[in-house]
mmCIF file of C-alpha atoms in Angstrom:
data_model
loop_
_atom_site.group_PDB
_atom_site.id
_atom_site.type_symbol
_atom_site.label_atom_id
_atom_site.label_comp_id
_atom_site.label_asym_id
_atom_site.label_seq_id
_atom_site.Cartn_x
_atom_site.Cartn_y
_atom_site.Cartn_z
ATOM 1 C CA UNK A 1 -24.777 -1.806 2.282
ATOM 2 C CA UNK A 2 -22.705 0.846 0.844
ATOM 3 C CA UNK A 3 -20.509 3.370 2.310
ATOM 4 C CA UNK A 4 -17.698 5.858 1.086
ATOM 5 C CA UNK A 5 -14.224 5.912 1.336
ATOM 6 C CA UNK A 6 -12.206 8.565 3.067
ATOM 7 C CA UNK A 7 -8.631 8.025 2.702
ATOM 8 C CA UNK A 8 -6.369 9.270 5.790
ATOM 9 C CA UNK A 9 -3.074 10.411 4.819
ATOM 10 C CA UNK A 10 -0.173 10.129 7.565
ATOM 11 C CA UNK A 11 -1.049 12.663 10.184
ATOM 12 C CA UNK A 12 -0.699 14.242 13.896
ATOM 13 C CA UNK A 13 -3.364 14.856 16.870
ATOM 14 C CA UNK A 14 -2.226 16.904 19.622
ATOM 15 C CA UNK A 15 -3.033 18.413 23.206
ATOM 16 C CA UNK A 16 -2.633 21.938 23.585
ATOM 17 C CA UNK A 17 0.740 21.587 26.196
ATOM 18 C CA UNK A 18 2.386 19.752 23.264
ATOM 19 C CA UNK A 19 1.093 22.535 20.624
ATOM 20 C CA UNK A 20 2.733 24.889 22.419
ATOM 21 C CA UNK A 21 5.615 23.532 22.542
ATOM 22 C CA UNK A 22 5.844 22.940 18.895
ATOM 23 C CA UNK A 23 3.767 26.280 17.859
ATOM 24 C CA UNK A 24 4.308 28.572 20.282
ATOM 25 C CA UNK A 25 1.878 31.258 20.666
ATOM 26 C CA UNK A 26 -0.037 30.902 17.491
ATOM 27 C CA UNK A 27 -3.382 29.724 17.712
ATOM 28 C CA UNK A 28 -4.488 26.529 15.864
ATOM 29 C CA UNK A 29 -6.280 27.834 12.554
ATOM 30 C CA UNK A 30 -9.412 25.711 10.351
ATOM 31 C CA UNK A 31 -8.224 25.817 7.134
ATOM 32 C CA UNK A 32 -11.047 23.445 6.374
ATOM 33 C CA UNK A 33 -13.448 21.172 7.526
ATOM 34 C CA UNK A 34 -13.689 17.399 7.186
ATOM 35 C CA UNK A 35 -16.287 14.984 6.794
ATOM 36 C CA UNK A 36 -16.341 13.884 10.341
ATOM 37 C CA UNK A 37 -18.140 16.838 12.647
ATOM 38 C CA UNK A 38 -15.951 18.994 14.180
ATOM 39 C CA UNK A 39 -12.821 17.579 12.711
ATOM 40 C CA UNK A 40 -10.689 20.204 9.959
ATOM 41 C CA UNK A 41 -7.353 20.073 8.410
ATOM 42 C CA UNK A 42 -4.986 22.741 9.704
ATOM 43 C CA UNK A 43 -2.270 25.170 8.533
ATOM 44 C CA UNK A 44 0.290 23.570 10.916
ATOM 45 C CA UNK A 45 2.910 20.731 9.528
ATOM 46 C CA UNK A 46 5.387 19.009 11.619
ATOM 47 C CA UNK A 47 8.741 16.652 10.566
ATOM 48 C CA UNK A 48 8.470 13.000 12.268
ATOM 49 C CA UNK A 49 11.530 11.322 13.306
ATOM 50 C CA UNK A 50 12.215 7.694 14.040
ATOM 51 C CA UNK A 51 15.623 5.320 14.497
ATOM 52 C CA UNK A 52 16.524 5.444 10.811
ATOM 53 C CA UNK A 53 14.323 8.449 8.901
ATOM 54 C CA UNK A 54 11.794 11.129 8.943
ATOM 55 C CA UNK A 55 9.029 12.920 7.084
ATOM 56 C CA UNK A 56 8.313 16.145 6.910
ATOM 57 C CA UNK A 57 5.108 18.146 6.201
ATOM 58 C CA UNK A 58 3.290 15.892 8.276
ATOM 59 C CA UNK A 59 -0.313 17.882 9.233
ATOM 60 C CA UNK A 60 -1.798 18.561 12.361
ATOM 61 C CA UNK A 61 -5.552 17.438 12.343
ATOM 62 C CA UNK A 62 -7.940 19.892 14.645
ATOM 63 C CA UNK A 63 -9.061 20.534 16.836
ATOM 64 C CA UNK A 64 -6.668 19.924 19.992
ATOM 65 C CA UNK A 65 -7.164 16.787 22.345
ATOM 66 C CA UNK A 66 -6.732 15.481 24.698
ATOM 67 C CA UNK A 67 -3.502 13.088 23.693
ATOM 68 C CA UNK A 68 -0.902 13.116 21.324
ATOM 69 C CA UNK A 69 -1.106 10.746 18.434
ATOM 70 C CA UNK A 70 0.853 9.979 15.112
ATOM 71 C CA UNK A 71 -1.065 7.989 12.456
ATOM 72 C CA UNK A 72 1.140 6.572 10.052
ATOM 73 C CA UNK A 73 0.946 3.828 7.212
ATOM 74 C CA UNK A 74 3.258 0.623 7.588
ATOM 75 C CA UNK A 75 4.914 2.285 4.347
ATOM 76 C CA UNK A 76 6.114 5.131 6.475
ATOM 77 C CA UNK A 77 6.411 3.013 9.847
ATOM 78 C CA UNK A 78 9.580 1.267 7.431
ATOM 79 C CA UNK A 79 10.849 4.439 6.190
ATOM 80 C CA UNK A 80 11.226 5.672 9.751
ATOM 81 C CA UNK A 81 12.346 3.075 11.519
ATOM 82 C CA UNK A 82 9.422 2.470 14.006
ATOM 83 C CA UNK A 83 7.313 -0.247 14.630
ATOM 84 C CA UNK A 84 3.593 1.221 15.603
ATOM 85 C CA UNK A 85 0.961 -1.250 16.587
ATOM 86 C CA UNK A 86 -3.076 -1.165 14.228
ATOM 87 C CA UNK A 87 -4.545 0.428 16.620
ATOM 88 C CA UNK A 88 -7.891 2.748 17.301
ATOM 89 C CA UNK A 89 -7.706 6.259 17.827
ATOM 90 C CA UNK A 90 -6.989 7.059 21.031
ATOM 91 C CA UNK A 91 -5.813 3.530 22.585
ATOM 92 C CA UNK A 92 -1.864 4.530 22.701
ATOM 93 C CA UNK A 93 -0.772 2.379 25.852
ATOM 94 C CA UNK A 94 2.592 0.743 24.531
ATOM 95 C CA UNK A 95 2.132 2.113 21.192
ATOM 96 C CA UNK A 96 5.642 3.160 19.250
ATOM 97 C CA UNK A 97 7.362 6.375 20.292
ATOM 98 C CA UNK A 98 8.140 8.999 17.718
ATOM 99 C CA UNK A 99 9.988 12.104 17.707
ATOM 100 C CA UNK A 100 7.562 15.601 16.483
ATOM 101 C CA UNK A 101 9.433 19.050 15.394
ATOM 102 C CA UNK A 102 7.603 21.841 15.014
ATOM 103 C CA UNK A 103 8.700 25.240 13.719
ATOM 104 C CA UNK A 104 9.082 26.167 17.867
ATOM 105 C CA UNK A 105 10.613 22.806 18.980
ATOM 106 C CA UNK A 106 10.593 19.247 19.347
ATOM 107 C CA UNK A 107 9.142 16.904 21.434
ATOM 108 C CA UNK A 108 9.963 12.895 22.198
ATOM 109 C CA UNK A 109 6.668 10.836 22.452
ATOM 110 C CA UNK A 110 7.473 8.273 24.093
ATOM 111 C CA UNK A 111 4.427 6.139 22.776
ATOM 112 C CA UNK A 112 1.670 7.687 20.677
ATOM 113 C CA UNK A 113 2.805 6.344 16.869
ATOM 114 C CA UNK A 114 0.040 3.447 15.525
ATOM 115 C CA UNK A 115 -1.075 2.486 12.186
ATOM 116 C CA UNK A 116 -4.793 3.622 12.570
ATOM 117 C CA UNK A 117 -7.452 0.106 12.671
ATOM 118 C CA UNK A 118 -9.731 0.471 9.476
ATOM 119 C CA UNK A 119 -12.738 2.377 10.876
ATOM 120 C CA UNK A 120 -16.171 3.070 9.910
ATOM 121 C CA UNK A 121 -17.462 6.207 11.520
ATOM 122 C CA UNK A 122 -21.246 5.870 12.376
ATOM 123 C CA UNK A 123 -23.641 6.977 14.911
ATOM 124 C CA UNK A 124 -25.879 4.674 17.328
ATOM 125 C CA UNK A 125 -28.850 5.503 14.975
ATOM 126 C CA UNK A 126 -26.652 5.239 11.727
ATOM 127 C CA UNK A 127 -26.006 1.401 13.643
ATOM 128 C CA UNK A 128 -29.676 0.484 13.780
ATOM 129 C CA UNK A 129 -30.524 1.715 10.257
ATOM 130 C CA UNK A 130 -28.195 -0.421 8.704
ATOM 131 C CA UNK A 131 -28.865 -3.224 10.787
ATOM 132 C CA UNK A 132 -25.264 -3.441 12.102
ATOM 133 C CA UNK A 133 -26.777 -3.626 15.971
ATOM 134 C CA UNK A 134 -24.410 -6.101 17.801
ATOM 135 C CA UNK A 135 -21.254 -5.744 15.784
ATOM 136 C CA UNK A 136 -17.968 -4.027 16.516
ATOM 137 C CA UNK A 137 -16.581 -5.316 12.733
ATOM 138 C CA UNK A 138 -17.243 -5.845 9.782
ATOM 139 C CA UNK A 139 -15.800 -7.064 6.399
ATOM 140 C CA UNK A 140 -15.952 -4.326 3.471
ATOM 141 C CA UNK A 141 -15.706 -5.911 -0.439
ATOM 142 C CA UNK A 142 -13.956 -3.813 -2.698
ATOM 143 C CA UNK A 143 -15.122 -3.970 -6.612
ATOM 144 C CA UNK A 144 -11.714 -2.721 -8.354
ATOM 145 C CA UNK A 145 -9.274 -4.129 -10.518
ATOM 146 C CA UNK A 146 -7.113 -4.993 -7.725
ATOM 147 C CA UNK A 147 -10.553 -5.652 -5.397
ATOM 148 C CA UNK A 148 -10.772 -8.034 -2.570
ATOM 149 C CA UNK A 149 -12.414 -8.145 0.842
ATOM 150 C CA UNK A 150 -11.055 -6.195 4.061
ATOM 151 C CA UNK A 151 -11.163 -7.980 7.232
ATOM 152 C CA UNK A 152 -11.293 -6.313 11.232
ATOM 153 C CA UNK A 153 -13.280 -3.297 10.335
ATOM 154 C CA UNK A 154 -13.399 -1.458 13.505
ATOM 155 C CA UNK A 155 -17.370 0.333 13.675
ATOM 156 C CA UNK A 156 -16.400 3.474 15.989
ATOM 157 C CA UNK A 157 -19.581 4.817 16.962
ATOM 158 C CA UNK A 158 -19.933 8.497 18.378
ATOM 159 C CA UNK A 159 -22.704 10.932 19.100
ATOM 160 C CA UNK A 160 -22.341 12.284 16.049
ATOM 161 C CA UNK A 161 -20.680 11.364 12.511
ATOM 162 C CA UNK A 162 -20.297 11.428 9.282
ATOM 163 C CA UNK A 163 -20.930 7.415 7.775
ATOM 164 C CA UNK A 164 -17.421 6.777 5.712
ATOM 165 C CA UNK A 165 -14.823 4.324 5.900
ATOM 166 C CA UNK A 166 -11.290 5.628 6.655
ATOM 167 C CA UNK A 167 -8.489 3.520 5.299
ATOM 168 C CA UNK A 168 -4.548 4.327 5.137
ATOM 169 C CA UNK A 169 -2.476 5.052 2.202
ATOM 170 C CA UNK A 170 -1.179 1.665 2.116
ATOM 171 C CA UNK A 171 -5.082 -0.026 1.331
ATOM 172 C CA UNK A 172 -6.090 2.933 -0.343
ATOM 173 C CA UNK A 173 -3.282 2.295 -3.406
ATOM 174 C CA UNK A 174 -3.453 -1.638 -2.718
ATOM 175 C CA UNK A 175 -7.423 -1.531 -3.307
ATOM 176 C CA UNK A 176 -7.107 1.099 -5.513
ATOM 177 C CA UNK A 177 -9.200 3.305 -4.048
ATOM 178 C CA UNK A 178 -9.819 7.130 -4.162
ATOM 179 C CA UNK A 179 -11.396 9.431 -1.520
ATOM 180 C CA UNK A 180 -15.146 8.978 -2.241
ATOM 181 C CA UNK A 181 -15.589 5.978 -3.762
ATOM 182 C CA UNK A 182 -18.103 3.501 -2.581
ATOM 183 C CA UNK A 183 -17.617 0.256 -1.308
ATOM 184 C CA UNK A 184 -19.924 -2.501 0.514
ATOM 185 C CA UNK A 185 -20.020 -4.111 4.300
ATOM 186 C CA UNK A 186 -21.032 -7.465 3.709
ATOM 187 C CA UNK A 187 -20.974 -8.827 7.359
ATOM 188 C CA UNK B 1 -4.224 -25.002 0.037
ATOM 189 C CA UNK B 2 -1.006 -22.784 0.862
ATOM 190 C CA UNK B 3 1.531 -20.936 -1.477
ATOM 191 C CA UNK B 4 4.303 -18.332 0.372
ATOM 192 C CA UNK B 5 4.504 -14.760 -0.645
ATOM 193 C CA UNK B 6 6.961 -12.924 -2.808
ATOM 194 C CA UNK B 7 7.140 -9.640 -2.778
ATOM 195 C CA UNK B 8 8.239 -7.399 -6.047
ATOM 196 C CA UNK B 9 9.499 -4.210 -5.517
ATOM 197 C CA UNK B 10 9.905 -1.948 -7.834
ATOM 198 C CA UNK B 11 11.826 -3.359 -10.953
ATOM 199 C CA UNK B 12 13.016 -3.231 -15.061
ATOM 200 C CA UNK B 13 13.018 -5.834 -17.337
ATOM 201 C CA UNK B 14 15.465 -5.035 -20.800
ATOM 202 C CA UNK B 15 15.748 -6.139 -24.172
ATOM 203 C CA UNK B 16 19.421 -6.508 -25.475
ATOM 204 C CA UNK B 17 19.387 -3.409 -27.564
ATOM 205 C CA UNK B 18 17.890 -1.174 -24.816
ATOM 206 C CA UNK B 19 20.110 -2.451 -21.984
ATOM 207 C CA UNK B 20 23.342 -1.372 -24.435
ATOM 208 C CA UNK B 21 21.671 2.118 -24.724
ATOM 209 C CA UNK B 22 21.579 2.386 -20.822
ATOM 210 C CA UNK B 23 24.952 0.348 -19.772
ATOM 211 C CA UNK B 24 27.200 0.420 -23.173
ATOM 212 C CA UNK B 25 29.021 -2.401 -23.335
ATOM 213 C CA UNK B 26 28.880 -3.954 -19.451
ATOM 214 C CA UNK B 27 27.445 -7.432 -19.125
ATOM 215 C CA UNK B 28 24.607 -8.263 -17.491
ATOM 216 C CA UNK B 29 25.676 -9.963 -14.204
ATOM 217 C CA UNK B 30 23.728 -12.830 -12.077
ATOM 218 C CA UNK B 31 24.373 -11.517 -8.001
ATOM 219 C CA UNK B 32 21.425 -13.622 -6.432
ATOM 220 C CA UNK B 33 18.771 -16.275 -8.018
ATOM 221 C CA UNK B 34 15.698 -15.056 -7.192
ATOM 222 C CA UNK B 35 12.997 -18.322 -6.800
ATOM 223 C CA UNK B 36 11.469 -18.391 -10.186
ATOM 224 C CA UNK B 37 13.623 -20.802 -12.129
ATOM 225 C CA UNK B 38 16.200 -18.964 -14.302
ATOM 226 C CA UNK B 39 15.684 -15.277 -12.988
ATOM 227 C CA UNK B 40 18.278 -13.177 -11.127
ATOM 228 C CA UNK B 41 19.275 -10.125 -9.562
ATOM 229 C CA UNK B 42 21.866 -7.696 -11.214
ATOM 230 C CA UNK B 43 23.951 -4.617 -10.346
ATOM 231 C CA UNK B 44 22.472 -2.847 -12.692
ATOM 232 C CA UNK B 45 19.706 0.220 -11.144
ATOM 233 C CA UNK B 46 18.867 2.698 -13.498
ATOM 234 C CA UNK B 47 16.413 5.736 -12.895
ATOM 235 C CA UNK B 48 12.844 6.225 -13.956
ATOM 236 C CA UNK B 49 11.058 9.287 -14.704
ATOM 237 C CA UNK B 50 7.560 10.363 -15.537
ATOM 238 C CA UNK B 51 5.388 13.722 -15.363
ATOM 239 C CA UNK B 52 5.928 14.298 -12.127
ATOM 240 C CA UNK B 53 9.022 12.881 -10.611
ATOM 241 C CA UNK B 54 11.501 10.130 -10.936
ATOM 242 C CA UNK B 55 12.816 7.317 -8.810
ATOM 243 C CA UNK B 56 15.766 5.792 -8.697
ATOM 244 C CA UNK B 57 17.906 2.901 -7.759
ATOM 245 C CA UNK B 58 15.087 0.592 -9.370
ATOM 246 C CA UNK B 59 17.065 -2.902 -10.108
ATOM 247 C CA UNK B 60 17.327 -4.467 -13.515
ATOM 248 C CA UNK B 61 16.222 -8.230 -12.660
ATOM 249 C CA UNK B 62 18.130 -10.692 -15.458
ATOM 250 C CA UNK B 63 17.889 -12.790 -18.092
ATOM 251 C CA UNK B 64 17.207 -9.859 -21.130
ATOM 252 C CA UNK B 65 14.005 -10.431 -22.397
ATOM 253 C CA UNK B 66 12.612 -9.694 -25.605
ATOM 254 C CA UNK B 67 10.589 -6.532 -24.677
ATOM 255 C CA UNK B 68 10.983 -3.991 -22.222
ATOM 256 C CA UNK B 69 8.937 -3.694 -19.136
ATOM 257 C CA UNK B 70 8.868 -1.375 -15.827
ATOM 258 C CA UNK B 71 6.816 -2.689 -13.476
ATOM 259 C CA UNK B 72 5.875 -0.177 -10.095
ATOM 260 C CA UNK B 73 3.331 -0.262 -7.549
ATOM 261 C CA UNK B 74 0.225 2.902 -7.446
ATOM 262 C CA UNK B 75 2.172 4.669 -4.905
ATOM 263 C CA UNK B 76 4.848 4.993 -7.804
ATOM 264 C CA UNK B 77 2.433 5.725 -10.577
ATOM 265 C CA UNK B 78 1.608 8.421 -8.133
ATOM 266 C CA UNK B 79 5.308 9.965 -7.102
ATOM 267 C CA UNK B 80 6.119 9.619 -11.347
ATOM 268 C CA UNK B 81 2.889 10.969 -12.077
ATOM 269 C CA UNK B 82 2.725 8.182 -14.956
ATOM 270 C CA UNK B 83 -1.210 5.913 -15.463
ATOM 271 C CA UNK B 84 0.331 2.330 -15.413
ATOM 272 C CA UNK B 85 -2.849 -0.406 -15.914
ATOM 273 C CA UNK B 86 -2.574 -3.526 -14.079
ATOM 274 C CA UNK B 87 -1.412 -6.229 -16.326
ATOM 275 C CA UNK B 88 -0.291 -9.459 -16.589
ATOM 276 C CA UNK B 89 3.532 -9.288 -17.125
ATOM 277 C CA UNK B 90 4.678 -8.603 -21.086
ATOM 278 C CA UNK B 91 0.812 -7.614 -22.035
ATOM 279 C CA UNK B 92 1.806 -4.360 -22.760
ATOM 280 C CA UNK B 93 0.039 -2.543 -25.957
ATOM 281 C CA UNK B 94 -0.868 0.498 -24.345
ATOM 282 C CA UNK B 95 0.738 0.400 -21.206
ATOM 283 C CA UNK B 96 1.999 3.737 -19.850
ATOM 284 C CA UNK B 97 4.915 5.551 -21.287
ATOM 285 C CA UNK B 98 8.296 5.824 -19.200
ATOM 286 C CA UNK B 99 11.638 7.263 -19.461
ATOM 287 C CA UNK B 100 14.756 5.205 -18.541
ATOM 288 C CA UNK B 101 18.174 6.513 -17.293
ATOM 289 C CA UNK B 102 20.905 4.405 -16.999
ATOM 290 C CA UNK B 103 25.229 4.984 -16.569
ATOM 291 C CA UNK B 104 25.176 5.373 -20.150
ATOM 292 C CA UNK B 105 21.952 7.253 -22.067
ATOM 293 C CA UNK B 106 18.309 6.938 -21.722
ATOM 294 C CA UNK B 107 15.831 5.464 -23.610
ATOM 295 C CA UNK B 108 11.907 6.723 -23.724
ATOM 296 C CA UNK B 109 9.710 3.922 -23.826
ATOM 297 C CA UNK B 110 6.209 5.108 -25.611
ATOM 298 C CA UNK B 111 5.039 2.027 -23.334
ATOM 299 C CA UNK B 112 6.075 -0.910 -20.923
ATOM 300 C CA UNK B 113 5.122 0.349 -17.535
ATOM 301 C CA UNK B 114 3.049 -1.727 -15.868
ATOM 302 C CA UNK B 115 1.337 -2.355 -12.382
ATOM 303 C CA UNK B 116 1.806 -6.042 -12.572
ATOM 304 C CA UNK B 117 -1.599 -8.129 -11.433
ATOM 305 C CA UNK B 118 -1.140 -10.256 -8.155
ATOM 306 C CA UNK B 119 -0.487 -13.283 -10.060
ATOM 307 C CA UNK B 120 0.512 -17.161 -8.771
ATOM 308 C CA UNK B 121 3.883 -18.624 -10.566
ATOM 309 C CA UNK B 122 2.833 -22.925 -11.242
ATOM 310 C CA UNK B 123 3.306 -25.268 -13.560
ATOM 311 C CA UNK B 124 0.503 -27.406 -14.807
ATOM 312 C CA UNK B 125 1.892 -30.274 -12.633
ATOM 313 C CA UNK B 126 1.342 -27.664 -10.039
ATOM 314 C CA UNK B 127 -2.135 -26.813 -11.251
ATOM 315 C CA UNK B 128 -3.201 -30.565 -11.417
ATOM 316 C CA UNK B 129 -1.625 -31.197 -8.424
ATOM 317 C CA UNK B 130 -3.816 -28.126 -6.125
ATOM 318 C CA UNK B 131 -7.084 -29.118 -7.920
ATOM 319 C CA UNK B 132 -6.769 -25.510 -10.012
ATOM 320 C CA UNK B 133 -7.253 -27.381 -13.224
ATOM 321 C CA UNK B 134 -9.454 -24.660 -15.534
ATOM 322 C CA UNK B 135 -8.986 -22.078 -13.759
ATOM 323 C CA UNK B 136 -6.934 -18.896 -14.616
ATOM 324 C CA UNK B 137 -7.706 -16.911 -11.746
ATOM 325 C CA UNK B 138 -8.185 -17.385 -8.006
ATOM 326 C CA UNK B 139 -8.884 -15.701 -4.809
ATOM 327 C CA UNK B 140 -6.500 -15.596 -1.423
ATOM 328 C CA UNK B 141 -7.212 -15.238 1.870
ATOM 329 C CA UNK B 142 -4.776 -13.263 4.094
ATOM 330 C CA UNK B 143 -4.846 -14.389 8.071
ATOM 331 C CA UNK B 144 -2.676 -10.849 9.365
ATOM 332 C CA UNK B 145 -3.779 -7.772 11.490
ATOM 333 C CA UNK B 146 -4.803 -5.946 7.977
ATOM 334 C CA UNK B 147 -6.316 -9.221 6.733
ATOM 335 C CA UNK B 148 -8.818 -9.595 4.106
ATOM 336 C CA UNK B 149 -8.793 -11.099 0.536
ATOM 337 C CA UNK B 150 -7.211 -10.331 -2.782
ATOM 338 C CA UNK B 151 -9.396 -10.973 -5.596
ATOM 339 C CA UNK B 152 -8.185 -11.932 -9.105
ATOM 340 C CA UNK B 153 -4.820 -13.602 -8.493
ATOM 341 C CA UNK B 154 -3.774 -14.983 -11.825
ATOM 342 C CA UNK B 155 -2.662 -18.385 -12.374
ATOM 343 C CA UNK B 156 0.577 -17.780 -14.442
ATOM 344 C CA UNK B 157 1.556 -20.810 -15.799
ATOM 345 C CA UNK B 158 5.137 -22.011 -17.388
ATOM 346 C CA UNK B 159 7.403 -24.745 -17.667
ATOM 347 C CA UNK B 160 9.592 -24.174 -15.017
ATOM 348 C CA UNK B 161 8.308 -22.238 -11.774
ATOM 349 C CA UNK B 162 8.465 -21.731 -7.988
ATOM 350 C CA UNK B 163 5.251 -21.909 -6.040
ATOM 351 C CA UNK B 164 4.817 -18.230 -5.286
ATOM 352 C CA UNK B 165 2.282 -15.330 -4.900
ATOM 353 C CA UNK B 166 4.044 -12.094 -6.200
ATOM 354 C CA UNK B 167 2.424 -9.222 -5.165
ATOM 355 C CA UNK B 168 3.683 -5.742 -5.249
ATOM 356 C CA UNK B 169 4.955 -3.840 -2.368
ATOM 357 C CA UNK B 170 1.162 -1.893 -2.081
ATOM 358 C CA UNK B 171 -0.616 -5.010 -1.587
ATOM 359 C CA UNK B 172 2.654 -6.560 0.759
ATOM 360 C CA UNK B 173 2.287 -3.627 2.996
ATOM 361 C CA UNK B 174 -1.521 -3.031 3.278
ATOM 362 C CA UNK B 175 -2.200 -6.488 4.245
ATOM 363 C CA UNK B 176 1.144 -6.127 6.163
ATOM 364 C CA UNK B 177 2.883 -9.116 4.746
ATOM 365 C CA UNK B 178 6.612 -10.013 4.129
ATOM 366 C CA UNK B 179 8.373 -12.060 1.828
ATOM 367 C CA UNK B 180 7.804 -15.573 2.731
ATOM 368 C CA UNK B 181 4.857 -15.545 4.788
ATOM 369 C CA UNK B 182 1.657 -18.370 4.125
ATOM 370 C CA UNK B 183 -1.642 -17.523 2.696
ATOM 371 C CA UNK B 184 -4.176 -19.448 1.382
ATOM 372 C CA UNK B 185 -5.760 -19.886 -2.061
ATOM 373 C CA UNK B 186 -9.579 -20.296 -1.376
ATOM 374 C CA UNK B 187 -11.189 -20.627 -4.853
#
């Protein structure tokens, strides 16, 4: 069955201690919403630091959580020096630290850099429908001039969602794909 | 069956005339063999530039040829703001157009960029020998973390060659590869 791409450019998560710290007093701002409910891009950008570089106007995704999180490509993870773990959202436990400066501060994380899994966001309805009951994966095929087949497609399944697949930079140019375009699960 | 991954960064290819434009009278030197029979390394790292921005350091790799050819991954077209198609190496009517700065001058070239295809260096002993006999183009399967399958990997036949899958640095770092690692060639 189909489903769209939505390509996730290197980006931060944060809790609101850490915001602070980097921010200040302002107050995070929507600047606009994504595709996934509740989710918007913010007016906030922050430099990332690692053993041998760093990269600046990285954005903060909103709102605030719980954790902090980098999500980088393995393009960047070389330029930087670190060595993050493909991981999902969220599961940081020995993932690679990273230094975050903000226009207040800095902070040292000293875990909370991955390369994000490959994720298709659905709900427990969305699941049924497309007959994906039972799995946790699934492999996508690509039709493009450099197409192929990704393996260890995480399904992350929350109360509610938006159905896309969210790939790095790094597959996004390999695959040559572009924010929108379709692609099919095939198991 | 197996074949071991090169990976091609970023990289020129000059004709005789255009490398005296960019380096006067210098001679093109050999500093490493790279595994396909014949081809080298130089010193020589000129700059290229498109609509949008330039890159440089991007290494001449030796003998001259008889045609000029600039071969970068998407993430470059993207930085030069140049529309390379993917192409077999020295297929280049209407290839993108690029400029070229080396110690010396530049040269424009009204085309010769390139995304080169993810292409398999044999010889037809080689082909015979693997059972690929008739085929010019074949899939591989990728056992890593970002695993998955790239589609349409030519079979690049000549005389002389190395047993290698070049891919670009894109593909390398998507499906988190390095140089030398095993994949296999499923059909």
């Amino acid at each position: 069955m189909k489903v769209s791409v939505g390509i996730s450019a290197r980006h931060i998560h944060l809790d609101e201690e850490t915001y602070k710290i980097l921010c200040g007093d302002k107050k995070i701002v929507n600047v606009k919403n994504i595709n996934q409910p509740g989710m918007f891009v913010t007016d906030d950008y922050f430099t990332i630091e690692g053993d041998k570089g760093s990269i600046s106007n990285v954005r903060l995704i909103g709102p605030l959580r719980s954790y902090n999180q980098v999500e980088i490509s393995l393009t960047d993870a070389y330029k930087l020096g670190v060595n993050p773990p493909v991981r999902t959202s969220g599961d940081l436990e020995g993932s690679a630290p990273i230094k975050i400066t903000g226009p207040c501060g800095s902070v040292y994380l000293p875990y909370g850099c991955i390369i994000a899994d490959r994720h298709i966001h659905l709900t427990k309805e969305m699941q049924k429908f497309y007959h994906l009951e039972g799995k946790d994966k699934v492999n996508v095929l690509v039709n493009t001039l450099k197409g192929g087949v990704m393996f260890n497609v995480d399904l992350k399944i929350s109360d509610e969602a938006y159905f896309e697949m969210h790939i790095d930079l790094d597959d996004a140019n390999a695959f040559m794909l572009k924010q929108g375009d379709i692609v099919d699960i095939i198991e």
